[in-house]
Short mmCIF file of C-alpha atoms and ligand atoms in Angstrom, two decimals:
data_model
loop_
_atom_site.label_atom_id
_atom_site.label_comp_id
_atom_site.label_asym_id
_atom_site.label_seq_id
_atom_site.Cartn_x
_atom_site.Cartn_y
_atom_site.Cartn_z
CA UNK Y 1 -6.66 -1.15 -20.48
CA UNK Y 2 -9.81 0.21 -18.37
CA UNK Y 3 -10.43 3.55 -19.45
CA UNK Y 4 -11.56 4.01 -15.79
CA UNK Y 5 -9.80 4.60 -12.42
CA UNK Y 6 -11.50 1.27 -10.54
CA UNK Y 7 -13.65 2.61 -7.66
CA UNK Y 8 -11.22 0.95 -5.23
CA UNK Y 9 -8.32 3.26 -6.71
CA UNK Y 10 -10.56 6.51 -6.65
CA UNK Y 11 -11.38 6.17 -3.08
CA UNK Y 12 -8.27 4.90 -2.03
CA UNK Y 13 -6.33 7.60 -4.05
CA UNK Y 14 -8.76 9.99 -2.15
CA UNK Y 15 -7.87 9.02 1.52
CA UNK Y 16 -4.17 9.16 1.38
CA UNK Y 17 -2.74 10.70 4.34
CA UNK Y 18 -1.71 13.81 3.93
CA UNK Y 19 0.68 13.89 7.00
CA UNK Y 20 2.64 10.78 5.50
CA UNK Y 21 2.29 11.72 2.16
CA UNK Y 22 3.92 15.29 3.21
CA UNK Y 23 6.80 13.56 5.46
CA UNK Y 24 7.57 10.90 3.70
CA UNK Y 25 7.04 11.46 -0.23
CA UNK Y 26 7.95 15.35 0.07
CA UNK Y 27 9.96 14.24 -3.48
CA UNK Y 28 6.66 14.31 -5.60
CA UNK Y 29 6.09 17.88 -4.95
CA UNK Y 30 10.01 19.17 -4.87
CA UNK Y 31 10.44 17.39 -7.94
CA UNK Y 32 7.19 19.49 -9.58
CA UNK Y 33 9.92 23.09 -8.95
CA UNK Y 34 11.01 22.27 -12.47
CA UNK Y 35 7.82 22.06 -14.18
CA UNK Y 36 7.03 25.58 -12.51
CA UNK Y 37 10.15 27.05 -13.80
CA UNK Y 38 8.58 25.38 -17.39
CA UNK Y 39 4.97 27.19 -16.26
CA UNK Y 40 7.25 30.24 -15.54
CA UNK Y 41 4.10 31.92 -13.64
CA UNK Y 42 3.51 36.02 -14.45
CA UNK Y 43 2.17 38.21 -11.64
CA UNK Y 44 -1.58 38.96 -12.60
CA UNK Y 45 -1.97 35.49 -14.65
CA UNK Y 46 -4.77 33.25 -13.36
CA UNK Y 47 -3.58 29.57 -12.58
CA UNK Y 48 -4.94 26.29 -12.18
CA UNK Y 49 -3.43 23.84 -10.23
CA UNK Y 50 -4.80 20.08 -11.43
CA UNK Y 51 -4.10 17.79 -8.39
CA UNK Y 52 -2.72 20.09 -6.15
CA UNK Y 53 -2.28 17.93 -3.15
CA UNK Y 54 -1.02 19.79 -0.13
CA UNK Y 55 -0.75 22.66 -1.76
CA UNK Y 56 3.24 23.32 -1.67
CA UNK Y 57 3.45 23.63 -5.64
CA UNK Y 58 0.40 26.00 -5.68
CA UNK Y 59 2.02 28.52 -2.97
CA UNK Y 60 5.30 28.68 -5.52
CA UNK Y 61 2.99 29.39 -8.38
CA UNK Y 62 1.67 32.00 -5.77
CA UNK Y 63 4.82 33.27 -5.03
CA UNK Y 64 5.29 34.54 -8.43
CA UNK Y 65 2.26 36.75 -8.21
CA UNK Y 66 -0.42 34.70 -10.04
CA UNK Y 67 -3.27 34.10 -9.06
CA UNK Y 68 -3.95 30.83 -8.41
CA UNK Y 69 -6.93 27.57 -7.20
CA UNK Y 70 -5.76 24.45 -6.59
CA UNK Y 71 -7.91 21.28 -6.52
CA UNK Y 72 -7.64 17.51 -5.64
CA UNK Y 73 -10.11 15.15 -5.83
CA UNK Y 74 -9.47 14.46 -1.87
CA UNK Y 75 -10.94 16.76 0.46
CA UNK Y 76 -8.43 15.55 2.85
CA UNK Y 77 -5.75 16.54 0.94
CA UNK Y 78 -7.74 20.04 -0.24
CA UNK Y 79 -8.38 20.41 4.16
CA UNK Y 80 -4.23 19.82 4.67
CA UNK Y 81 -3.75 22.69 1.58
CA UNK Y 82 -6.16 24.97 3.43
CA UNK Y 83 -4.46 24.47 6.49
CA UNK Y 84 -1.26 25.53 5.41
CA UNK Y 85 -1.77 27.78 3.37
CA UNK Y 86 -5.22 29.60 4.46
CA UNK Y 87 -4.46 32.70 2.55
CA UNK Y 88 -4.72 30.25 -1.07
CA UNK Y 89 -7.69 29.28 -2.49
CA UNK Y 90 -8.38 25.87 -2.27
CA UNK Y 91 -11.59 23.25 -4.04
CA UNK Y 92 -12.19 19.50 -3.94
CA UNK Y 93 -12.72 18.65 -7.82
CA UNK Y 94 -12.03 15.50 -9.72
CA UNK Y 95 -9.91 16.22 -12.75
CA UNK Y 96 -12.58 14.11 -15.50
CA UNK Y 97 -15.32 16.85 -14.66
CA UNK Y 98 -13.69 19.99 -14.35
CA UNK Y 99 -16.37 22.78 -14.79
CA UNK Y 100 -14.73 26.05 -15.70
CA UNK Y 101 -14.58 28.04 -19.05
CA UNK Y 102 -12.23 30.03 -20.28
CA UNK Y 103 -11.01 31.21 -16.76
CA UNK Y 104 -7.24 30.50 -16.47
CA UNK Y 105 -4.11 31.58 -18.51
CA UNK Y 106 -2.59 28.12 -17.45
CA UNK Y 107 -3.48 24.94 -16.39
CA UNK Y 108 -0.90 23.43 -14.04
CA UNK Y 109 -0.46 19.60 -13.16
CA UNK Y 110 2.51 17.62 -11.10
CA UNK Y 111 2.25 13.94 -10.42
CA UNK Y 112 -1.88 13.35 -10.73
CA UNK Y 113 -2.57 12.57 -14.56
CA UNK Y 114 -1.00 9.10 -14.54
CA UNK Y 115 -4.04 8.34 -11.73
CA UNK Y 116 -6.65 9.13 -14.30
CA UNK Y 117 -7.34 6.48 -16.82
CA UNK Y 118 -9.59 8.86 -18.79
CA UNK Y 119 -7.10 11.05 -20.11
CA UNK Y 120 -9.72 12.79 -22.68
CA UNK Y 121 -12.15 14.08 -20.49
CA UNK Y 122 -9.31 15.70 -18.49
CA UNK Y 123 -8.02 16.96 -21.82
CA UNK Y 124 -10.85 18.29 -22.66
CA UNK Y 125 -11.82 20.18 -19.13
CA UNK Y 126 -8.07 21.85 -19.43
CA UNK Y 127 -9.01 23.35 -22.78
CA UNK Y 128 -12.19 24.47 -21.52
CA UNK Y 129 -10.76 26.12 -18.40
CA UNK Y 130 -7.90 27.61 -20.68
CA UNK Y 131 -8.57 30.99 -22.43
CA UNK Y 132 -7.55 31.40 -25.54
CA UNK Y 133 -4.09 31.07 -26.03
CA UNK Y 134 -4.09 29.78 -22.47
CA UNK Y 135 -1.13 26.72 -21.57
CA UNK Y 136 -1.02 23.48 -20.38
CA UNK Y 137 2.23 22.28 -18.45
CA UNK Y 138 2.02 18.92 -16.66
CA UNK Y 139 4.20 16.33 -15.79
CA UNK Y 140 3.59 12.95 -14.79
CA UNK Y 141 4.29 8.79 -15.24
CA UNK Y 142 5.34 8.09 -18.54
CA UNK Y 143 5.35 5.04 -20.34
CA UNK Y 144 7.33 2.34 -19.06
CA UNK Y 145 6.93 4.31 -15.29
CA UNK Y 146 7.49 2.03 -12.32
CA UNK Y 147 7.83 -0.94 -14.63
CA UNK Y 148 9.82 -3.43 -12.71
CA UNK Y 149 8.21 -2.32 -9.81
CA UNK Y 150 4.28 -2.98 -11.53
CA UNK Y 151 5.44 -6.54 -12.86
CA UNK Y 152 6.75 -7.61 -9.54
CA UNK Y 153 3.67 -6.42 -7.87
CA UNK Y 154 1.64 -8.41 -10.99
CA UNK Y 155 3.45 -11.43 -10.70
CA UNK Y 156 3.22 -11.96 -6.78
CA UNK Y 157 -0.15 -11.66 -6.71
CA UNK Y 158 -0.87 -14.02 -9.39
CA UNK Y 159 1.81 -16.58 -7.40
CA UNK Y 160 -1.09 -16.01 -4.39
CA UNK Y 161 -3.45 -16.62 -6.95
CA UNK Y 162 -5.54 -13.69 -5.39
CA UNK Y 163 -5.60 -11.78 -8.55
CA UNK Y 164 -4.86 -12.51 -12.53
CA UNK Y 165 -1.60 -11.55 -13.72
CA UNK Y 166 -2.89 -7.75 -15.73
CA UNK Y 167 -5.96 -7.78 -13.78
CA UNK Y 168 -4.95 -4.84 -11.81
CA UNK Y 169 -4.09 -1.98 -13.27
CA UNK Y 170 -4.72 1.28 -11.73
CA UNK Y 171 -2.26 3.85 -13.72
CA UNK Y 172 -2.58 5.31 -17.33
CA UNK Y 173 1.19 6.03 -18.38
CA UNK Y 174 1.14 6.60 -22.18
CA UNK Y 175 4.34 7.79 -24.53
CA UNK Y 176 4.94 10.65 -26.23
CA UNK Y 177 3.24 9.00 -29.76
CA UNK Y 178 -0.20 8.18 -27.30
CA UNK Y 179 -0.73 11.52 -25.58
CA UNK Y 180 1.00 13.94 -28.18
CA UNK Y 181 -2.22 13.24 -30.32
CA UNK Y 182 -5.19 13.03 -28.05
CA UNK Y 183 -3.46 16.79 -27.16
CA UNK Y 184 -3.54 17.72 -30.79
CA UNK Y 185 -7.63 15.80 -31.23
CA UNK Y 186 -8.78 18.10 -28.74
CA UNK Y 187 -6.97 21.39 -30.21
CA UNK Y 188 -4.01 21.79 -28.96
CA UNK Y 189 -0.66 22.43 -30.21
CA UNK Y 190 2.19 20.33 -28.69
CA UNK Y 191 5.16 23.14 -27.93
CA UNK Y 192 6.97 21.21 -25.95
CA UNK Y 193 7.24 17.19 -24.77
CA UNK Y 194 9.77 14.88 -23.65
CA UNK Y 195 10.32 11.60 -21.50
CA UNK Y 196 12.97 10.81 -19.08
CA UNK Y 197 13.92 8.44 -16.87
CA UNK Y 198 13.72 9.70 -13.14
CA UNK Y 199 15.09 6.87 -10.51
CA UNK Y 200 14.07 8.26 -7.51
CA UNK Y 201 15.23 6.91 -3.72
CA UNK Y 202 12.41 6.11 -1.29
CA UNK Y 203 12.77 6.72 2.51
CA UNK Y 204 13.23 4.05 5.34
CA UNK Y 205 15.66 2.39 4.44
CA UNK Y 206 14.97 -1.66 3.81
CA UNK Y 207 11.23 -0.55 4.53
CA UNK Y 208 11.21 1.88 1.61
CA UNK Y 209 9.91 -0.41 -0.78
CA UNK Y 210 6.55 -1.69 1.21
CA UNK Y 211 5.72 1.59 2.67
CA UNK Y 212 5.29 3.17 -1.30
CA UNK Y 213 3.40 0.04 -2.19
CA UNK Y 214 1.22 0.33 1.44
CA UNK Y 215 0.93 3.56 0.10
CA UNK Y 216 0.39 4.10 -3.70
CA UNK Y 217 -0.70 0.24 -4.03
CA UNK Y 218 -3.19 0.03 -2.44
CA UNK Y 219 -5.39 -1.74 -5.32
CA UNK Y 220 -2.74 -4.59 -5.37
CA UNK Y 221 -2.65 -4.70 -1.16
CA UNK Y 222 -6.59 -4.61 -1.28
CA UNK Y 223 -6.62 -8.23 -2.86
CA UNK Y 224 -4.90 -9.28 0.02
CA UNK Y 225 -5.90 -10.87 3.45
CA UNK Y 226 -3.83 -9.95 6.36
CA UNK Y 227 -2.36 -13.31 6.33
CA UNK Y 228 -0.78 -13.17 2.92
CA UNK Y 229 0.38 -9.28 3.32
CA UNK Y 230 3.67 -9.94 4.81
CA UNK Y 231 4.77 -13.21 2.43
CA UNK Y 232 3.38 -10.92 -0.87
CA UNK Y 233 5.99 -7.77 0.64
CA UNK Y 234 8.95 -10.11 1.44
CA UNK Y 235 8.46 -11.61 -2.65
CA UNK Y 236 7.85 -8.25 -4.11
CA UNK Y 237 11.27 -6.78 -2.21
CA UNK Y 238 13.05 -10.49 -3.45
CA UNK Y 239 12.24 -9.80 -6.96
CA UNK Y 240 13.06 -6.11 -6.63
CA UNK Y 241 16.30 -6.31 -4.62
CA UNK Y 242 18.65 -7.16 -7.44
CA UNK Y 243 17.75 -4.00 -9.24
CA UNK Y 244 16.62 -1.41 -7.55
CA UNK Y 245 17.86 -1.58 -3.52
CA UNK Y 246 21.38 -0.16 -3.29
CA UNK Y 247 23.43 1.00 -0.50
CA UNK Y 248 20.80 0.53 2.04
CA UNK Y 249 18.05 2.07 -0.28
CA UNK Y 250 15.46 1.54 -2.00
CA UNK Y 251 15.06 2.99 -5.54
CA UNK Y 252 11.47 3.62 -7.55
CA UNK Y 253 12.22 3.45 -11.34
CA UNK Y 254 10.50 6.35 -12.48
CA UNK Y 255 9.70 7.87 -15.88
CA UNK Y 256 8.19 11.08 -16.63
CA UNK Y 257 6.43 12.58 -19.50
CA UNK Y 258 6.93 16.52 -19.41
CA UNK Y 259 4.79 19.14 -21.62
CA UNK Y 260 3.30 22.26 -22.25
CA UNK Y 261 0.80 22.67 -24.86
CA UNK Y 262 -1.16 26.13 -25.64
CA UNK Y 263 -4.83 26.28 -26.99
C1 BEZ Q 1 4.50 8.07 -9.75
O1 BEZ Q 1 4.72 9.15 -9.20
O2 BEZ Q 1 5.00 7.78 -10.83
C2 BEZ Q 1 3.61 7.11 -9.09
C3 BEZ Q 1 3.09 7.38 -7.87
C4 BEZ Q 1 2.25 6.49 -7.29
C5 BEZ Q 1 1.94 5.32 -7.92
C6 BEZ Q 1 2.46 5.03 -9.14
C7 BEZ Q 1 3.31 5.93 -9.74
#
């Protein structure tokens, strides 16, 4: 696997709409409640929130009294945060370069880490930022995440022989036994980890399916030319149907690895 997000990814992944992303995938973030109650916030800490999106999951941490900056990578995501929440604080940063030292109690992440294929230099930027005895708490795509919905996404565009079968691969989703010890390499000590299976149902009915891909896919919908799009969704939703569109929905087979680990 690259050990890079592609450039195509990054600045995709960095122009995502918040609007849509805030009506229509409101999941990611309501999901990230339990890995707050995990964080369990004090008044008075100092929190950083890796990937913070529109900031919904920052203003909980908030709620609890902490102090707390959120950052994503897109400044239009970062300007939606600000927006909505003008009394937070707020900073476009990408998660591989993260500058602080020693600065936070906690690091906080929901939903961003499996976009980063360079999992060490964000590892290494938390413990930085973390004092000592500081905690990290993330969750995000575990290994085996989205699988059916990756191979059928693989597979149709080799059939339209616009990309190799692998050639695209824009997530890093590792197990337990891969990111337990990059954790531990770069001082930490694993308190807590675990990986679950988290089928989750995606809005608009029989449109569900293409409007996540349109979405979160865009490296597999860049390969194609506008005359191919609609024969590569209608394939992608044939090979999908069987297992994961029920009762007039469609279902993303999520998997998520959960953690906290303390410096
Ligand atoms: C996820 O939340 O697991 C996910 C989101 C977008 C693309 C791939 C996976």
């Amino acid at each position: 696997m690259s050990q890079r997000m592609s450039e195509a990814s990054k600045e995709r992944r960095a122009a995502w709409d918040p609007n849509l992303y805030d009506a229509k995938y409101a999941f990611v973030w309501k999901y990230g409640a339990d890995v707050i109650s995990l964080l369990a916030p004090q008044a008075g800490e100092r929190v950083l929130d890796l990937g913070c999106g529109t900031g919904h999951l920052t203003a909980q941490i908030a709620d609890s009294g902490a102090t707390v900056l959120g950052t994503d990578r897109s400044s239009e995501m970062v300007n939606a945060a600000r927006r909505k929440y003008p009394h937070l604080q707020f900073e476009v940063a990408d998660a591989r370069d993260l500058r602080f030292q020693a600065e936070f109690d906690a690091v906080f992440s929901n939903a961003t880490l499996h976009w980063i294929l360079e999992p060490e230099r964000v590892i290494q930027g938390v413990w930085n930022a973390l004092r000592p005895r500081g905690r990290f708490v993330a969750e995000f795509g575990a290994k085996g995440n989205i699988r059916k919905i990756q191979s059928a996404l693989d597979q149709v565009v080799g059939e339209l022989g616009v990309a190799r079968q692998g050639e695209i691969n824009p997530w890093y989703y590792p197990s337990i036994g891969e990111y337990a010890p990059l954790l531990e390499k770069n001082g930490f000590e694993v308190r807590f980890v675990t990986l679950f299976d988290r089928p989750t149902p995606l809005e608009d009915g029989d449109a569900g399916m293409r409007n996540w891909i349109a979405m979160f896919g865009s490296d597999y919908c860049a390969k194609l030319s506008p005359e191919n799009r609609e024969p590569f969704y209608r394939r992608v939703e044939e090979l999908l149907r069987p297992d994961l569109f029920r009762e007039g929905q469609w279902w993303a087979d999520f998997r998520r690895l959960r953690l906290v680990a303390c410096k």
